[in-house]
Coordinates of C-alpha atoms and ligand atoms in Angstrom, one line a residue:
M188 CA 52.1 10.0 -11.1
R189 CA 52.1 12.0 -7.8
T190 CA 50.5 15.4 -7.5
A191 CA 49.6 17.8 -4.6
I192 CA 46.3 15.9 -4.4
C193 CA 48.1 12.7 -3.6
E194 CA 50.1 14.4 -0.9
L195 CA 47.0 16.1 0.5
F196 CA 45.0 12.9 0.9
D197 CA 47.9 10.4 1.2
I198 CA 46.7 8.5 -1.8
E199 CA 48.7 6.8 -4.6
Y200 CA 47.0 8.2 -7.7
P201 CA 45.2 11.6 -8.3
V202 CA 41.9 9.8 -9.1
I203 CA 38.9 10.6 -6.9
Q204 CA 35.6 8.7 -7.1
G205 CA 32.5 11.1 -7.4
G206 CA 30.3 10.9 -4.3
M207 CA 27.4 9.3 -6.0
A208 CA 24.1 9.0 -4.1
W209 CA 23.0 5.3 -3.7
L210 CA 26.2 4.1 -5.4
G211 CA 29.0 5.5 -3.3
T212 CA 28.7 2.6 -0.8
A213 CA 31.4 0.7 1.2
E214 CA 31.7 -1.8 -1.7
L215 CA 32.8 0.8 -4.3
V216 CA 34.5 3.2 -1.9
S217 CA 36.8 0.5 -0.4
A218 CA 37.6 -0.8 -3.9
V219 CA 38.6 2.6 -5.2
S220 CA 40.7 3.4 -2.1
E221 CA 42.3 -0.1 -2.2
G222 CA 43.1 0.7 -5.9
G223 CA 45.1 3.7 -4.9
G224 CA 42.4 6.4 -5.6
L225 CA 40.1 8.1 -3.1
G226 CA 36.7 6.6 -2.6
L227 CA 33.9 8.8 -1.3
I228 CA 30.8 7.6 0.5
G229 CA 27.8 9.3 -1.2
A230 CA 25.5 10.5 1.5
G231 CA 22.9 11.8 -0.9
N232 CA 19.6 12.0 0.9
A233 CA 20.4 9.0 3.0
P234 CA 19.7 9.1 6.8
P235 CA 22.7 9.6 9.1
S236 CA 22.5 6.0 10.4
W237 CA 23.1 4.8 6.9
V238 CA 26.2 7.0 6.5
R239 CA 27.6 5.8 9.8
E240 CA 27.1 2.2 8.8
Q241 CA 28.9 2.8 5.4
I242 CA 31.8 4.5 7.2
R243 CA 32.2 1.4 9.5
L244 CA 31.8 -1.1 6.7
T245 CA 34.4 0.8 4.6
R246 CA 36.8 0.6 7.5
E247 CA 36.3 -3.1 7.7
R248 CA 37.3 -3.4 4.1
T249 CA 40.3 -1.0 3.8
D250 CA 42.9 0.8 5.8
K251 CA 43.4 3.3 3.0
P252 CA 42.1 6.9 3.1
F253 CA 38.5 7.5 2.1
G254 CA 36.0 10.3 2.5
V255 CA 32.3 11.2 2.7
N256 CA 30.5 13.4 0.2
I257 CA 27.8 15.4 1.8
M258 CA 25.0 16.5 -0.5
L259 CA 23.9 19.9 0.9
M260 CA 20.3 19.7 -0.3
S261 CA 19.8 16.7 2.0
P262 CA 17.4 17.3 4.9
F263 CA 20.0 15.5 7.1
V264 CA 23.1 17.7 6.6
E265 CA 23.5 18.7 10.2
E266 CA 23.2 15.2 11.5
I267 CA 25.6 13.9 8.8
I268 CA 28.2 16.5 9.9
E269 CA 27.8 15.1 13.5
V270 CA 28.3 11.5 12.1
V271 CA 31.5 12.4 10.2
L272 CA 32.8 14.2 13.3
G273 CA 31.9 11.4 15.6
E274 CA 33.3 8.7 13.4
G275 CA 36.6 10.5 12.8
V276 CA 36.3 10.7 9.0
A277 CA 39.4 12.3 7.6
I278 CA 38.1 13.8 4.3
V279 CA 34.8 15.5 3.5
S280 CA 33.6 16.6 0.1
T281 CA 30.4 18.5 -0.5
G282 CA 28.1 19.1 -3.4
G283 CA 24.8 20.8 -4.3
G284 CA 25.4 24.0 -2.4
N285 CA 27.6 26.3 -0.4
P286 CA 29.3 24.5 2.5
G287 CA 30.9 27.7 3.9
V288 CA 29.0 27.6 7.2
Y289 CA 30.2 24.0 7.9
I290 CA 33.9 24.4 7.1
P291 CA 35.1 25.9 10.4
R292 CA 33.7 23.0 12.4
L293 CA 35.1 20.4 10.0
K294 CA 38.5 22.1 9.9
Q295 CA 38.6 22.4 13.7
A296 CA 38.3 18.6 13.8
G297 CA 41.3 18.2 11.5
I298 CA 39.1 17.1 8.5
K299 CA 40.3 17.9 5.0
V300 CA 37.5 19.7 3.1
M301 CA 37.0 19.6 -0.6
P302 CA 33.9 21.3 -1.9
V303 CA 32.6 20.6 -5.4
V304 CA 31.8 23.9 -7.2
S305 CA 30.6 24.9 -10.6
S306 CA 31.7 28.6 -10.5
V307 CA 34.9 30.6 -10.0
A308 CA 33.2 32.9 -7.5
L309 CA 32.2 30.1 -5.1
A310 CA 35.7 28.5 -5.5
K311 CA 37.3 31.7 -4.3
R312 CA 34.9 32.2 -1.4
L313 CA 35.4 28.6 -0.2
E314 CA 39.2 28.9 -0.4
R315 CA 38.9 31.9 1.9
A316 CA 36.6 29.9 4.2
G317 CA 39.4 27.2 4.5
A318 CA 38.8 24.6 1.8
D319 CA 41.9 22.4 1.3
A320 CA 41.1 21.6 -2.3
I321 CA 38.4 22.5 -4.8
V322 CA 36.6 20.2 -7.3
A323 CA 35.7 22.2 -10.4
E324 CA 32.8 20.4 -11.9
G325 CA 31.7 21.0 -15.5
M326 CA 28.2 20.6 -16.9
E327 CA 29.2 17.4 -18.7
S328 CA 28.7 15.7 -15.3
G329 CA 25.9 13.5 -14.3
G330 CA 23.4 14.5 -11.6
H331 CA 23.1 18.1 -10.4
I332 CA 25.1 20.4 -12.6
G333 CA 26.1 24.0 -13.2
E334 CA 26.3 25.9 -16.5
T335 CA 29.9 25.9 -17.5
T336 CA 31.9 23.1 -19.2
T337 CA 34.9 21.5 -17.6
M338 CA 37.2 22.8 -20.4
V339 CA 36.2 26.4 -19.6
L340 CA 35.7 26.1 -15.8
V341 CA 38.9 24.3 -14.7
P342 CA 41.5 26.7 -16.0
Q343 CA 39.6 29.7 -14.6
V344 CA 39.3 28.1 -11.1
V345 CA 43.0 27.1 -11.3
D346 CA 43.8 30.8 -11.9
G347 CA 41.4 31.9 -9.2
V348 CA 42.6 29.9 -6.2
D349 CA 45.9 28.7 -4.7
V350 CA 44.7 25.4 -3.3
P351 CA 44.9 22.3 -5.5
V352 CA 42.1 21.9 -8.1
V353 CA 40.4 18.6 -9.1
A354 CA 38.7 18.5 -12.5
A355 CA 35.3 16.8 -12.8
G356 CA 32.8 16.3 -15.6
G357 CA 33.5 14.4 -18.7
I358 CA 36.5 12.5 -17.5
G359 CA 36.5 8.7 -17.9
D360 CA 39.9 7.7 -19.2
G361 CA 43.6 8.6 -19.3
R362 CA 43.1 11.2 -22.1
G363 CA 40.7 13.0 -19.7
L364 CA 43.3 12.9 -16.8
A365 CA 46.0 14.2 -19.1
A366 CA 43.7 17.0 -20.4
A367 CA 42.8 17.9 -16.8
L368 CA 46.5 18.1 -15.8
S369 CA 47.0 20.3 -18.9
L370 CA 44.4 22.7 -17.7
G371 CA 46.2 23.0 -14.4
A372 CA 44.2 20.6 -12.3
Q373 CA 46.1 18.3 -9.9
G374 CA 43.7 15.4 -10.2
V375 CA 40.4 14.2 -11.5
Q376 CA 37.0 13.2 -10.0
V377 CA 35.4 10.4 -11.9
G378 CA 31.7 9.3 -11.5
T379 CA 30.1 7.7 -14.5
R380 CA 33.1 5.4 -15.3
F381 CA 33.0 4.0 -11.7
V382 CA 29.2 3.2 -12.0
C383 CA 30.5 0.4 -14.3
A384 CA 33.1 -0.8 -11.8
A385 CA 32.5 -4.4 -10.9
E386 CA 32.2 -3.5 -7.2
C387 CA 29.5 -0.8 -7.8
I388 CA 26.1 -1.9 -6.5
A389 CA 24.3 -0.2 -9.4
H390 CA 21.7 -2.5 -11.1
A391 CA 23.1 -4.5 -14.0
K392 CA 20.6 -2.9 -16.4
F393 CA 21.9 0.6 -15.5
K394 CA 25.5 -0.5 -16.1
Q395 CA 24.5 -2.0 -19.4
K396 CA 22.6 1.1 -20.4
I397 CA 25.8 3.2 -19.8
I398 CA 27.8 0.7 -21.8
E399 CA 25.3 1.1 -24.7
A400 CA 25.1 4.9 -24.4
R401 CA 26.4 7.1 -27.2
D402 CA 27.7 10.6 -27.1
R403 CA 24.2 12.3 -27.0
A404 CA 22.5 9.8 -24.7
T405 CA 22.0 12.2 -21.8
M406 CA 19.5 15.0 -21.3
V407 CA 19.3 17.8 -18.8
T408 CA 16.0 18.4 -17.0
G409 CA 15.1 20.7 -14.1
Y410 CA 16.2 24.1 -15.5
T411 CA 12.8 25.5 -14.4
T412 CA 13.3 24.2 -10.8
G413 CA 16.7 25.9 -10.5
H414 CA 18.2 22.4 -10.0
P415 CA 19.3 21.1 -13.4
V416 CA 20.1 17.4 -13.5
R417 CA 21.8 15.4 -16.2
C418 CA 20.5 11.8 -16.7
L419 CA 20.4 9.2 -19.5
E420 CA 17.4 10.1 -21.6
N421 CA 14.4 7.8 -21.0
K422 CA 10.6 7.9 -20.4
M423 CA 11.2 9.6 -17.0
T424 CA 13.3 12.5 -18.4
R425 CA 10.9 13.0 -21.4
Q426 CA 7.9 13.1 -18.9
F427 CA 9.8 15.5 -16.7
M428 CA 10.6 17.7 -19.6
A429 CA 7.0 17.6 -20.9
M430 CA 5.8 18.6 -17.4
E431 CA 8.2 21.5 -17.4
K432 CA 7.1 22.7 -20.8
G433 CA 3.5 22.4 -19.6
G434 CA 4.2 24.8 -16.7
A435 CA 4.3 22.4 -13.8
S436 CA 5.2 23.9 -10.5
V437 CA 8.4 23.2 -8.6
A438 CA 6.5 21.3 -6.0
E439 CA 4.8 19.1 -8.6
L440 CA 8.1 18.4 -10.3
E441 CA 9.8 17.6 -7.0
R442 CA 7.0 15.2 -6.1
F443 CA 7.4 13.5 -9.5
G444 CA 11.1 13.2 -9.0
D445 CA 10.9 11.7 -5.5
G446 CA 12.3 8.2 -5.2
K447 CA 13.2 8.0 -8.9
L448 CA 17.0 7.7 -8.4
E449 CA 16.7 4.6 -6.3
L450 CA 14.1 3.2 -8.7
G451 CA 16.5 3.6 -11.6
V452 CA 20.0 2.9 -10.4
I453 CA 19.2 0.3 -7.7
E454 CA 15.9 -1.3 -8.7
G455 CA 16.8 -1.2 -12.4
D456 CA 13.7 0.5 -13.8
M457 CA 15.2 1.8 -17.0
E458 CA 12.1 3.7 -18.1
N459 CA 10.6 5.2 -15.0
G460 CA 13.8 5.7 -12.9
S461 CA 16.2 8.6 -12.9
L462 CA 19.5 7.4 -14.4
M463 CA 22.0 10.1 -13.4
A464 CA 25.1 9.8 -15.7
G465 CA 27.5 12.2 -17.4
Q466 CA 28.1 12.8 -21.1
I467 CA 31.2 10.6 -20.8
A468 CA 28.8 7.5 -20.6
G469 CA 29.4 7.2 -24.4
L470 CA 33.1 6.3 -23.7
V471 CA 32.4 3.6 -21.2
K472 CA 32.6 0.2 -22.8
E473 CA 33.1 -2.5 -20.2
I474 CA 32.6 -3.5 -16.6
K475 CA 35.9 -4.0 -14.7
P476 CA 37.2 -3.8 -11.2
A477 CA 37.7 -0.2 -9.8
A478 CA 41.5 -0.9 -9.3
A479 CA 41.8 -1.8 -13.0
I480 CA 39.9 1.3 -14.0
I481 CA 42.3 3.5 -12.0
R482 CA 45.4 1.7 -13.3
E483 CA 44.3 2.1 -16.9
I484 CA 43.4 5.8 -16.5
V485 CA 46.8 6.5 -15.0
A486 CA 48.8 4.4 -17.5
E487 CA 47.0 5.9 -20.4
A488 CA 47.5 9.5 -19.1
E489 CA 51.3 8.7 -18.7
L490 CA 51.4 7.5 -22.3
V491 CA 49.5 10.6 -23.6
I492 CA 51.9 12.9 -21.7
A493 CA 54.9 11.0 -23.0
K494 CA 53.6 11.3 -26.6
L495 CA 52.9 15.0 -26.2
N496 CA 56.4 15.4 -24.8
F497 CA 57.9 13.5 -27.8
F498 CA 55.8 15.8 -30.1
V499 CA 57.3 18.9 -28.5
L500 CA 60.8 17.5 -29.0
N501 CA 60.1 16.2 -32.5
P502 CA 57.9 18.8 -34.3
C503 CA 55.7 17.5 -37.1
S504 CA 55.9 13.9 -35.8
F505 CA 52.2 13.6 -35.2
Ligands
TUI193 O1 26.1 17.8 -6.2 C1 26.5 17.4 -7.3 N1 25.8 16.5 -8.0 C2 24.7 15.9 -7.6 S1 23.9 16.1 -6.2 C3 22.7 15.0 -6.6 S2 21.4 14.6 -5.6 C4 20.1 15.3 -6.3 N2 19.0 14.6 -6.5 C5 17.9 15.1 -7.1 C6 17.9 16.4 -7.5 C7 19.0 17.2 -7.4 C8 20.1 16.6 -6.8 C9 23.0 14.5 -7.8 N3 24.1 15.0 -8.4 N4 27.6 17.9 -7.9 C10 28.3 18.9 -7.3 C11 27.8 20.3 -7.6 N5 27.5 21.2 -6.8 N6 27.5 20.7 -8.9 C12 27.1 22.0 -8.7 C13 27.1 22.3 -7.4 C14 26.8 23.5 -6.7 C15 25.7 24.2 -7.0 C16 25.4 25.4 -6.3 C17 27.6 23.9 -5.7 C18 27.3 25.0 -5.0 C19 26.2 25.8 -5.4 O2 26.1 26.9 -4.6 C20 25.0 27.7 -4.7 C21 25.1 28.7 -3.7 O3 24.4 28.6 -2.7 O4 26.1 29.5 -3.8

């Protein structure tokens, strides 16, 4: 299954790992890239020295292409840009803001740039600014989200830009990949499913909580701060929501949220930690190597597409 995204990034399968803060480490990134997908180091709020170290560790583990996801709300964005330039990183994705001002410098260095967006307007603006591909991320995703679902956002972004589009949000198996291709996307970005990759350093309790999650396990908090975030529902999300309903200020809420992601996904505090995960958590049933996850997604998508093709040729056969 080769698409324009495979050509653009020189990868085997059009499956990109979401740039998850704390979890997009050399272990997972190299496993995804070795498996024929595209691994992304999740810079999150990490200091530039950590990002540099992860780039070097990834290179020790794989010769395959990989990238860095820059989270634009990080206080270290400028320094992380310097790190990716200095280390000769080939691919940069961005999230959590408008990367327009950084694109010229990245492009000048020959870096392929793939912003994650949650609206058609920003997709168009970033294509004009030089983006090589666009990730259209629906509100089914874990972490910081927009307002539109993947089903609705992807075809409108596809119609709005000429560069290849990658669908994100709510995709965790081959049916999701086939659906994304049907909407006109040339690939998928997958986050939550890769949290349960064997190589992902997420705490075992977090992986287990995703495996036990059902369709309505997640909750969105932070609408009052302007930064809505989807997480598995727990004591932390209920407290956050209660503070929002009680009129807590943005500063109070931000203070409350500080450090909670590491507490949840790395330290394994299932009640007080922030467990960012997408709605597709309900579909994740087992831990397996990243390469197997990728193989299964692609094989299932090929089967789904073959079945649909058969259906077109043989009406009423379903
Ligand atoms: O960025 C993400 N997902 C994230 S970032 C993150 S770290 C975090 N930690 C605590 C609180 C908040 C965030 C966790 N998950 N996804 C990509 C994404 N980007 N989704 C939506 C956007 C986005 C939003 C606004 C992109 C651009 C944008 O632009 C606004 C503007 O300035 O035009």
